[in-house]
mmCIF file of C-alpha atoms in Angstrom:
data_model
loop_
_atom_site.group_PDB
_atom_site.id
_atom_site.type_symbol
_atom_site.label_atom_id
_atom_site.label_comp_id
_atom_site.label_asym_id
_atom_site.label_seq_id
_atom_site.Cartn_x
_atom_site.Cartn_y
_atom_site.Cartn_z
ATOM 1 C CA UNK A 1 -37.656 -55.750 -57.352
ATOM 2 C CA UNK A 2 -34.503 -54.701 -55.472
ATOM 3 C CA UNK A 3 -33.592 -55.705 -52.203
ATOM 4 C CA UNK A 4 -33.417 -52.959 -49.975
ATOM 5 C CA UNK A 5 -30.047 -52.038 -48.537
ATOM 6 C CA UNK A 6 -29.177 -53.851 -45.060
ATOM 7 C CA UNK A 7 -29.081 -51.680 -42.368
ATOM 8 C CA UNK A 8 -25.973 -51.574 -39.991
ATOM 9 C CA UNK A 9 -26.370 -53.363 -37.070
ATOM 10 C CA UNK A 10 -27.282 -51.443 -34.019
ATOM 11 C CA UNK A 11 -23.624 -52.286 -32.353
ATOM 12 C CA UNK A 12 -21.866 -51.054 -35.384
ATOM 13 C CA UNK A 13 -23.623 -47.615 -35.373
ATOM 14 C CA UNK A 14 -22.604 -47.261 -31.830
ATOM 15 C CA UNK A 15 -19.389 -48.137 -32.109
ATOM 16 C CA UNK A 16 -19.030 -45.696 -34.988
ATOM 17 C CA UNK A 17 -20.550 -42.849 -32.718
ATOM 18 C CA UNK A 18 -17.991 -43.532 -30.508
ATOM 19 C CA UNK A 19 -15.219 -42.843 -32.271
ATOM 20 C CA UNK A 20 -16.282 -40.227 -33.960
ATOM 21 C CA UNK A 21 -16.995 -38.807 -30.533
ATOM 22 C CA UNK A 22 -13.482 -39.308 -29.421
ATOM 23 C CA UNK A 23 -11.730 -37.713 -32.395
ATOM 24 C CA UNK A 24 -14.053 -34.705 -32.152
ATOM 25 C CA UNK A 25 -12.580 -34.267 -28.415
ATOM 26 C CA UNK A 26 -8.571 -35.052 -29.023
ATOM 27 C CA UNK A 27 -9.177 -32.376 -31.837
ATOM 28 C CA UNK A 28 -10.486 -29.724 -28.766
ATOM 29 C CA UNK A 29 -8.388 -31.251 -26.820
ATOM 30 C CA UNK A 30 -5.365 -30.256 -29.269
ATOM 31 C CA UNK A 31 -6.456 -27.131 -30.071
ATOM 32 C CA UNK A 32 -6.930 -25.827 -26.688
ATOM 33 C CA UNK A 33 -2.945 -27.556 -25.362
ATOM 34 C CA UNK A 34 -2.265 -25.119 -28.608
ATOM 35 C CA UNK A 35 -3.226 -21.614 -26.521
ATOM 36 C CA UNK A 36 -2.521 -22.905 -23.350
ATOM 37 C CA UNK A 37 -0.490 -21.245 -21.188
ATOM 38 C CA UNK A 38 1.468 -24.740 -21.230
ATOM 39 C CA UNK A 39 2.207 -24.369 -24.569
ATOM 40 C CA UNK A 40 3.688 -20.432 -23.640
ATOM 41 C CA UNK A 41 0.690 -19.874 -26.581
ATOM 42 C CA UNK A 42 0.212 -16.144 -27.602
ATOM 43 C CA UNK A 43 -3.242 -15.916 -26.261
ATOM 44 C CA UNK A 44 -1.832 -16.236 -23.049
ATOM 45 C CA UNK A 45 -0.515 -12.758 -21.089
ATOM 46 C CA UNK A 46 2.869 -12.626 -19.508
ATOM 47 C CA UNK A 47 1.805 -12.610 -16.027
ATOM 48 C CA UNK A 48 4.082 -9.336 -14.210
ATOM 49 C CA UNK A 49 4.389 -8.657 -10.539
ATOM 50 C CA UNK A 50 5.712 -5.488 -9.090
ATOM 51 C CA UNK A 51 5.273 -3.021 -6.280
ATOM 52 C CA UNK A 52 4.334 0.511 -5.163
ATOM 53 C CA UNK A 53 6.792 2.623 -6.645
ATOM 54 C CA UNK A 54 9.311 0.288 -8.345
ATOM 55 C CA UNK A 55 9.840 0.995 -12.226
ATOM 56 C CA UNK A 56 7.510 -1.716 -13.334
ATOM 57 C CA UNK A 57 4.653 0.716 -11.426
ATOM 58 C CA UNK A 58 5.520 3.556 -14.470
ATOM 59 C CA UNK A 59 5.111 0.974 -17.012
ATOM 60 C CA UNK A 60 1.482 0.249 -15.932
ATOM 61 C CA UNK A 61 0.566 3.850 -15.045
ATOM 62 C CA UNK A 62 1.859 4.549 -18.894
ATOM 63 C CA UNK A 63 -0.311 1.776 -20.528
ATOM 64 C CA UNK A 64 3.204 0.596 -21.847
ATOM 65 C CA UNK A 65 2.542 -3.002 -21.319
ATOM 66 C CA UNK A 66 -1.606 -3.811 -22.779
ATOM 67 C CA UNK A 67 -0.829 -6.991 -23.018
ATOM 68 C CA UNK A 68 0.233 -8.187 -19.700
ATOM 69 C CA UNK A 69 -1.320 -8.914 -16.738
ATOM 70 C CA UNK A 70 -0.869 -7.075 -13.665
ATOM 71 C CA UNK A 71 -0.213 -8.032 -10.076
ATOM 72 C CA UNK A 72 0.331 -5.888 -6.829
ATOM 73 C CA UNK A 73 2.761 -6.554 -3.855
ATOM 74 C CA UNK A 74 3.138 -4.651 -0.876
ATOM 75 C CA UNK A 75 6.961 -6.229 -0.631
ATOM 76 C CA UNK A 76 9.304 -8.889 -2.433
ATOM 77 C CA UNK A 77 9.517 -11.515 -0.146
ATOM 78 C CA UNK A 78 5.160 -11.621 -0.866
ATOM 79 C CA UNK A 79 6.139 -11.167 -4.344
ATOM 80 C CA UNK A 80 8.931 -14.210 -4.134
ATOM 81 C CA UNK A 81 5.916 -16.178 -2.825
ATOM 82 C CA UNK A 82 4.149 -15.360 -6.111
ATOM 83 C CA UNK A 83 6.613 -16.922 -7.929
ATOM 84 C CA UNK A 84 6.497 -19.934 -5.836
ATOM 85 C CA UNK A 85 3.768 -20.500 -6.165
ATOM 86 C CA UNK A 86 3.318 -20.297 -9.739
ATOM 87 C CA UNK A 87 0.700 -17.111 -10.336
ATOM 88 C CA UNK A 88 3.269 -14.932 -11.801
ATOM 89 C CA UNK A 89 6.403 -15.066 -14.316
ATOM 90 C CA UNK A 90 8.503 -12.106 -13.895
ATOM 91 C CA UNK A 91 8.935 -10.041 -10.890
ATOM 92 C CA UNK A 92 11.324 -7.176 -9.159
ATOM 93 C CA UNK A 93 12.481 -6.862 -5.795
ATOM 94 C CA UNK A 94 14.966 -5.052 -4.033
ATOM 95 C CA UNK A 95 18.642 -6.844 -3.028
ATOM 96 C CA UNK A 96 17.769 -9.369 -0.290
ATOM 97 C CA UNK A 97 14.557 -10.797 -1.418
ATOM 98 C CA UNK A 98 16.217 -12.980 -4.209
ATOM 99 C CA UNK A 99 18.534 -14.270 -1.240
ATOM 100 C CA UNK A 100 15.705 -15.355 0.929
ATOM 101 C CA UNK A 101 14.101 -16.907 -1.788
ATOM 102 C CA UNK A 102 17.181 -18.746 -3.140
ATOM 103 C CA UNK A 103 17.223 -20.168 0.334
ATOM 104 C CA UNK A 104 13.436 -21.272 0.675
ATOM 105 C CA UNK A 105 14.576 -23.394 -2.730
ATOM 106 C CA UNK A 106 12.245 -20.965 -4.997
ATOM 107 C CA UNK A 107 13.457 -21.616 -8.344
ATOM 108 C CA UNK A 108 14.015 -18.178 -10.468
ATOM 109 C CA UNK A 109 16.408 -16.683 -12.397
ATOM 110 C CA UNK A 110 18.028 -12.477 -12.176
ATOM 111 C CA UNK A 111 17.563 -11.053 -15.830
ATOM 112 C CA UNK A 112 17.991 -7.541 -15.043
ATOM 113 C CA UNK A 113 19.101 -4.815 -12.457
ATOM 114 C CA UNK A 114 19.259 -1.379 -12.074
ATOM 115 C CA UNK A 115 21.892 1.289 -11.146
ATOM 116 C CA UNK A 116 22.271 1.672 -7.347
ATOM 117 C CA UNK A 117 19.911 3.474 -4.926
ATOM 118 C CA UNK A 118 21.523 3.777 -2.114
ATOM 119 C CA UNK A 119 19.618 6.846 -0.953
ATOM 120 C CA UNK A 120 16.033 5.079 -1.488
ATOM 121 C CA UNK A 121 16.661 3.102 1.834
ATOM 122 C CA UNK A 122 16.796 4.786 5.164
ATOM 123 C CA UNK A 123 16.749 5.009 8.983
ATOM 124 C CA UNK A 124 14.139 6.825 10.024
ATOM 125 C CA UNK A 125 13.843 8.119 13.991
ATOM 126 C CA UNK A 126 11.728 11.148 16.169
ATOM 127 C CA UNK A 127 14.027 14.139 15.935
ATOM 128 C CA UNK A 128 12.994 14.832 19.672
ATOM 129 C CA UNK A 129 14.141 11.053 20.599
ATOM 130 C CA UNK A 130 17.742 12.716 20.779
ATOM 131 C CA UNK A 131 19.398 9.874 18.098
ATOM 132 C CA UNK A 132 22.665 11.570 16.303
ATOM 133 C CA UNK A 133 23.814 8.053 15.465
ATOM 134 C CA UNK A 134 22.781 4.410 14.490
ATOM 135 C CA UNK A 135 24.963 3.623 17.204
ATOM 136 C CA UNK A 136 22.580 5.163 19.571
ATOM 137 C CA UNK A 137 19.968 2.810 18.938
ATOM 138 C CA UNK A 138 21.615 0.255 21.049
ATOM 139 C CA UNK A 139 19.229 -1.510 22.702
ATOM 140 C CA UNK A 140 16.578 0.162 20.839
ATOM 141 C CA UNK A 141 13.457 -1.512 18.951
ATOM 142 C CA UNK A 142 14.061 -0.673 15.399
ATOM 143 C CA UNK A 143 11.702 -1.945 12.979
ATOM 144 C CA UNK A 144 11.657 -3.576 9.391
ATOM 145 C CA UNK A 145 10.119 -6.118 6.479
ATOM 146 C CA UNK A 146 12.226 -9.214 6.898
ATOM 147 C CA UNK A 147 13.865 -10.426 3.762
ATOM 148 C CA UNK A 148 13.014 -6.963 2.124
ATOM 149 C CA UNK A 149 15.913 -4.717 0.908
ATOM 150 C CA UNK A 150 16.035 -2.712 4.278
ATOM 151 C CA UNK A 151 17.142 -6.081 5.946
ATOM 152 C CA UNK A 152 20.670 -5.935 4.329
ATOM 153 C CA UNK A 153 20.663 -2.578 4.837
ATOM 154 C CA UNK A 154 20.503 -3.378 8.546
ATOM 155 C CA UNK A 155 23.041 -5.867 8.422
ATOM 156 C CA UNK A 156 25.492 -3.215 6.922
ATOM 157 C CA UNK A 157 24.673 -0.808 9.678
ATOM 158 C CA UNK A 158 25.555 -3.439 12.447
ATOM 159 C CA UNK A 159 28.523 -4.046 10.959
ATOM 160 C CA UNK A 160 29.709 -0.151 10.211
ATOM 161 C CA UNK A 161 28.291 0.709 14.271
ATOM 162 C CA UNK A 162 30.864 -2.745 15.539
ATOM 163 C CA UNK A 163 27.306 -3.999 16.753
ATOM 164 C CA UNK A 164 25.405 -7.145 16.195
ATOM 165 C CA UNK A 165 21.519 -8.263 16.244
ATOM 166 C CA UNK A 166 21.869 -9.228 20.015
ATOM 167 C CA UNK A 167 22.703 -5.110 20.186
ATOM 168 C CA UNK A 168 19.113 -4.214 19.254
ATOM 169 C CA UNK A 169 15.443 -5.241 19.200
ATOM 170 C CA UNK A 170 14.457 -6.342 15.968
ATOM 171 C CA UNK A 171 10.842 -5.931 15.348
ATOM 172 C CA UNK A 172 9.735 -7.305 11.785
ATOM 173 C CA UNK A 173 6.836 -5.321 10.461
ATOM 174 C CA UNK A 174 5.600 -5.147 7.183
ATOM 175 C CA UNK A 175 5.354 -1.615 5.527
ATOM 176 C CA UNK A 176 1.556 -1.146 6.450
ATOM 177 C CA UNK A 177 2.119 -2.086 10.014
ATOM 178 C CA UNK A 178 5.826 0.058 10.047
ATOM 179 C CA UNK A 179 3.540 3.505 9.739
ATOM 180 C CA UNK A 180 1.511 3.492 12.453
ATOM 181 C CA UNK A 181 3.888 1.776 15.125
ATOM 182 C CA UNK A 182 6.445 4.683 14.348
ATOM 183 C CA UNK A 183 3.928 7.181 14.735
ATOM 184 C CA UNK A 184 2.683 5.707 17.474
ATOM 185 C CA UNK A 185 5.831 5.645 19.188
ATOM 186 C CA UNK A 186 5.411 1.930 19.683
ATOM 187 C CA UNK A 187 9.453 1.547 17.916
ATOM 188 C CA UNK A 188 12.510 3.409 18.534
ATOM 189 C CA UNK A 189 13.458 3.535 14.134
ATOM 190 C CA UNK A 190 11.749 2.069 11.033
ATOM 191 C CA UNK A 191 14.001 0.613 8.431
ATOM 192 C CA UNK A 192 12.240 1.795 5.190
ATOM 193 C CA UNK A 193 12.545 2.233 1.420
ATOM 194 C CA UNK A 194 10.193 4.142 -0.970
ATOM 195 C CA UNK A 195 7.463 5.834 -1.280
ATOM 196 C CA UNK A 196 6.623 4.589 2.136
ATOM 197 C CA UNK A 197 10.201 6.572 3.246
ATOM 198 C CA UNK A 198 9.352 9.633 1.246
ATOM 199 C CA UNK A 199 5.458 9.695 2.859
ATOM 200 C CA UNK A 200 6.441 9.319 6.513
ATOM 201 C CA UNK A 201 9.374 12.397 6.061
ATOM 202 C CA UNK A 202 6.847 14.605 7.942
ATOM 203 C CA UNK A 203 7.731 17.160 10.639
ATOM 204 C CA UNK A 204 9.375 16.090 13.386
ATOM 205 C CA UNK A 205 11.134 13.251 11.603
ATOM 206 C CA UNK A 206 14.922 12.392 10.980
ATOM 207 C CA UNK A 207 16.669 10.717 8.499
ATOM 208 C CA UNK A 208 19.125 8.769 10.825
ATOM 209 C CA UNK A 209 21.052 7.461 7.508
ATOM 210 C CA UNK A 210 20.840 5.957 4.268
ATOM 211 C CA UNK A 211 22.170 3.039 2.242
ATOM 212 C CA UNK A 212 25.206 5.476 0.892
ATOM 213 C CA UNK A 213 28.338 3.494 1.482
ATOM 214 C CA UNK A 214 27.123 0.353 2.899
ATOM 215 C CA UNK A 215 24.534 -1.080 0.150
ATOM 216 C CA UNK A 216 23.539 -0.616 -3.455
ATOM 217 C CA UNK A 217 20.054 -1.056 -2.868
ATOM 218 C CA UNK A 218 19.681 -2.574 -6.446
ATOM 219 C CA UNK A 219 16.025 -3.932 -8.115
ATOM 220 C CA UNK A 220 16.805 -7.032 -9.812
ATOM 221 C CA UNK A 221 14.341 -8.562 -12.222
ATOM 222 C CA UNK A 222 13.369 -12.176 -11.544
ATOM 223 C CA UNK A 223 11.233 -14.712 -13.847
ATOM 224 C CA UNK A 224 10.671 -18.339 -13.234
ATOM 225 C CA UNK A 225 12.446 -21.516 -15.510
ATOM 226 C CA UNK A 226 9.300 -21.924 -17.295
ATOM 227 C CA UNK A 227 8.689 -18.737 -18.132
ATOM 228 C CA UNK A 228 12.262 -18.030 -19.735
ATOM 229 C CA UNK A 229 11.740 -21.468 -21.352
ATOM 230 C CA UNK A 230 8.326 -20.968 -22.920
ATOM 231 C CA UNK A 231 7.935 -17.295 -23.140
ATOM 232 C CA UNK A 232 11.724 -16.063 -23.845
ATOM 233 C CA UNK A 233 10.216 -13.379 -26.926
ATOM 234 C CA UNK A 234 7.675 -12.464 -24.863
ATOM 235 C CA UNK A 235 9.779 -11.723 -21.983
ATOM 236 C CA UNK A 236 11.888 -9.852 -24.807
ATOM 237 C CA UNK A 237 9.372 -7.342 -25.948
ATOM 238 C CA UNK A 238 8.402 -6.597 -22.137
ATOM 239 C CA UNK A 239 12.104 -5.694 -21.007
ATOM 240 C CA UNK A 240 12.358 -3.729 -24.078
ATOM 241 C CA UNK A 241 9.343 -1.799 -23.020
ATOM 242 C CA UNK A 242 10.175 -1.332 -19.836
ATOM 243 C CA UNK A 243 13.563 0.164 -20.688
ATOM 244 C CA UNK A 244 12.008 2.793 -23.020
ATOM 245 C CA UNK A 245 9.242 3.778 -20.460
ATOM 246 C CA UNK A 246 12.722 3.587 -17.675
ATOM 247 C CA UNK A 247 14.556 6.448 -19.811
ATOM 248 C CA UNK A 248 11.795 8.143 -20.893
ATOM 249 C CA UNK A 249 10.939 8.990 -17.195
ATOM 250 C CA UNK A 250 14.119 9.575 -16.331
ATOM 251 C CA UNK A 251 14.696 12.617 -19.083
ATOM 252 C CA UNK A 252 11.014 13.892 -17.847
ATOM 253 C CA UNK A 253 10.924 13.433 -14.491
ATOM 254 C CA UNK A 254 7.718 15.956 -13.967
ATOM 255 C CA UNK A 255 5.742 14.205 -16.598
ATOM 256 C CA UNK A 256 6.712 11.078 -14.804
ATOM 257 C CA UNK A 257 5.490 12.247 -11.478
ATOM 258 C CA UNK A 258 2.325 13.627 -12.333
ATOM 259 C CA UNK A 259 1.620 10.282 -14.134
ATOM 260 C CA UNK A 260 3.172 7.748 -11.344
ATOM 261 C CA UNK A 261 1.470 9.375 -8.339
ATOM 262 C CA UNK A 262 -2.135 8.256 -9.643
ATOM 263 C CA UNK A 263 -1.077 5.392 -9.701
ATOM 264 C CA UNK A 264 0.204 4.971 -6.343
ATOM 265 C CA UNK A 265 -2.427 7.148 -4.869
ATOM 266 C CA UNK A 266 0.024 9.547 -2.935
ATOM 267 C CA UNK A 267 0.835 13.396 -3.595
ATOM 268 C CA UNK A 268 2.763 14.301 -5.857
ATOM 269 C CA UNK A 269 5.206 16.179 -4.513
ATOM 270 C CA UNK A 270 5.949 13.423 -2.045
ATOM 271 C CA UNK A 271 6.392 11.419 -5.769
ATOM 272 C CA UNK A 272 8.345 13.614 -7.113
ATOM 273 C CA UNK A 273 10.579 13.793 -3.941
ATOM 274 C CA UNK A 274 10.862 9.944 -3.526
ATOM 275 C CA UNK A 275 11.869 9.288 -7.532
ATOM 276 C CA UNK A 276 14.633 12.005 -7.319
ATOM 277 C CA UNK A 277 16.353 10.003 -5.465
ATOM 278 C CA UNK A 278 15.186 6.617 -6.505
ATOM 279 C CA UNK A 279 14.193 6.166 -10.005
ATOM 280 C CA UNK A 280 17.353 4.727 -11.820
ATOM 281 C CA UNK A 281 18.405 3.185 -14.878
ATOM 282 C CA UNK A 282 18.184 -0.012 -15.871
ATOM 283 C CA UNK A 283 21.070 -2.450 -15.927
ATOM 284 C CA UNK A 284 22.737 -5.761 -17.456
ATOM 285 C CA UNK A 285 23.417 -8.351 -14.926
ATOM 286 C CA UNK A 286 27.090 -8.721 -15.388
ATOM 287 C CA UNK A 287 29.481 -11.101 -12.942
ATOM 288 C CA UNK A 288 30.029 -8.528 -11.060
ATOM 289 C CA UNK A 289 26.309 -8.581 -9.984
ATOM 290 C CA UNK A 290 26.505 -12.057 -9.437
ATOM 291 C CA UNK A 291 29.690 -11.734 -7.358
ATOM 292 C CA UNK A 292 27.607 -8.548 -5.097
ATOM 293 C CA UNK A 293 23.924 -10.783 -4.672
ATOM 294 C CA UNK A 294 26.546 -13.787 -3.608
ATOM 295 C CA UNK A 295 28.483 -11.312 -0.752
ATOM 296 C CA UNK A 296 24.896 -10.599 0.663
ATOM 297 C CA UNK A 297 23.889 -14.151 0.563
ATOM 298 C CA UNK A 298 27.176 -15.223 2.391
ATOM 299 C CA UNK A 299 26.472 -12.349 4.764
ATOM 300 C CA UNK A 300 22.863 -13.834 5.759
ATOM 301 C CA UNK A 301 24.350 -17.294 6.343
ATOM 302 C CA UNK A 302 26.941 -16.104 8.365
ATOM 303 C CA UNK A 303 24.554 -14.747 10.584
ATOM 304 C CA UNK A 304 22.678 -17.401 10.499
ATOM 305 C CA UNK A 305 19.531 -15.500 8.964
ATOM 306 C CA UNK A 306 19.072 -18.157 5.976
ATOM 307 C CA UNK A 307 20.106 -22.215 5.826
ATOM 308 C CA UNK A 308 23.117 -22.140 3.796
ATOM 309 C CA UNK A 309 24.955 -22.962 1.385
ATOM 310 C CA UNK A 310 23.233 -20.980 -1.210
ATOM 311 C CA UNK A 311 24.327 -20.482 -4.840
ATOM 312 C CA UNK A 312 23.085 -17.013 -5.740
ATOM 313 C CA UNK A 313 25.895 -16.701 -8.858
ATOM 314 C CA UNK A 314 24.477 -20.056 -11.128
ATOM 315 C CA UNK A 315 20.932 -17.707 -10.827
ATOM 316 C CA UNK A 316 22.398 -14.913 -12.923
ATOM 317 C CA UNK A 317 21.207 -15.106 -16.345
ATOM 318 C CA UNK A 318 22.056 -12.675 -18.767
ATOM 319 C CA UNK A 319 20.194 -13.540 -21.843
ATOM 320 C CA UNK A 320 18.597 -10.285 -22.234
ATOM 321 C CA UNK A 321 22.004 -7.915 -21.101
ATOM 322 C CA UNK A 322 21.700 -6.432 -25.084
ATOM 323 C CA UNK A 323 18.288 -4.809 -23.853
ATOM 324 C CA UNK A 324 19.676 -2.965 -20.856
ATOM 325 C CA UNK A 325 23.003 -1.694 -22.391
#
């Protein structure tokens, strides 16, 4: 009769389990560090932040952009945060947020611009307060965002009116606390950009001045190191996009109103009034750029405003110029 076969031992079999076990998990393990965000995998969305009104807000209200993933800030020095912190790749701001950032050591990079807007930025005061000048706000409170776009214009206005900070009260108020203290009558001006410039133009309210001949009022287009590392098609495709949906609203500017204001749940008249003077082109990020973001950053430092020195120039990167010319 045969002798039946010999059983493995019961140490062997366990051992065996084991490590059968463990390949089974470096496999998942693999697999997974495959679609990872890590890994800049496909599965993963590019991760986009941008505010009320900006051009990246017609890109969403469009559907232009399925495959990204959206996220709203009320200004750029909360959306500079963002990119701190790590929750989003690409971003736009106005002109001084990428200065304040560069400053608080936020590593980024500017991939793209935009003609200037000088008349999206504005002064705003109570016709009956008697202003004719920024000059006459000496000694005023004006408010603003600090480290938002209006703060440079502010700096320019100082400097055209032979005043200084020590000439004014500077109050620093977000946009959603800027309304009501103007209204309220708790400020003498509000430093403001659009829409929220466009929606407080009611009756009884003066444009004091503009940006026209002291800033450009840019957007710039920031993304993070690892993002233009691991994702540099990706980010590609979606400045490509954006540039078409950019030009396409700019040759239909109705069309573009009646689908923007939905979005940013305002009238549309007040939309249409706020792009006609806002809504630009898109633009390469050329020295000359570099040379304009450095003059503001000097300017902050001067007045002591940021820590310097900061190298604003070495943050230009113009990788993806061929999609905005």
């Amino acid at each position: 009769m045969p002798t039946p076969p010999t059983s493995r031992p019961p140490q062997r079999r366990l051992l065996t389990a084991v490590l059968t076990t463990v390949a089974l998990l470096a496999t998942v393990a693999v697999s997974a560090c495959g679609g990872s965000a890590d890994a800049g995998g496909a599965k993963d969305k590019l991760r986009i932040g941008y505010q009320r009104f900006g051009g990246l807000s017609l890109v969403k209200a469009r559907g232009a952009a399925p495959d990204v993933e959206w996220s709203l800030f009320e200004s750029g020095p909360a959306l500079t945060e963002a990119l701190k912190a790590g929750s989003i790749d690409i971003g736009q701001v106005g002109e001084a947020p990428p200065v304040f950032a560069a400053a608080g050591k936020i590593p980024f990079s500017v991939i793209g611009t935009s003609a200037p807007i000088p008349q999206g930025e504005a002064v705003l005061v109570k016709a009956d307060r008697g202003y004719r000048s920024f000059a006459d706000l000496k000694g005023r409170t004006v408010a603003l965002n600090k480290g938002s776009n209006v703060h440079w214009l502010l700096v320019r206005l100082l400097e055209a009116n032979n005043m200084t900070l020590k000439d004014i009260q500077v109050k620093y108020l977000k946009p959603a606390e800027g309304r009501p203290a103007f209204d309220g009558g708790q400020i003498d001006a509000w430093v403001i950009w659009d829409p929220y410039f466009a929606l407080a133009e009611q009756p009884g309210v003066q444009v004091l001045a503009d940006a026209t001949g002291l800033a450009s009022n840019r957007e710039y287009v920031l993304a993070t190191p690892r993002a233009l590392d691991k994702r540099t098609d990706d980010i590609r495709a979606f400045l490509q996009r954006y540039r078409e949906v950019t030009d396409w609203g700019i040759a239909h500017p109705e069309e573009r109103a009646s689908t923007l204001a939905p979005e940013l749940k305002i009238p549309q008249d007040v939309t249409s009034r706020a792009l006609a003077r806002s809504a630009k082109p898109l633009a390469p990020v050329t020295p000359a750029i570099g040379d304009e973001l450095q003059a503001i950053t000097d300017s902050f430092i001067a007045l002591e405003l940021i820590p310097g020195p900061v190298d604003l120039r070495s943050r230009v990167d113009g990788r993806f110029n061929e999609v905005f010319q």
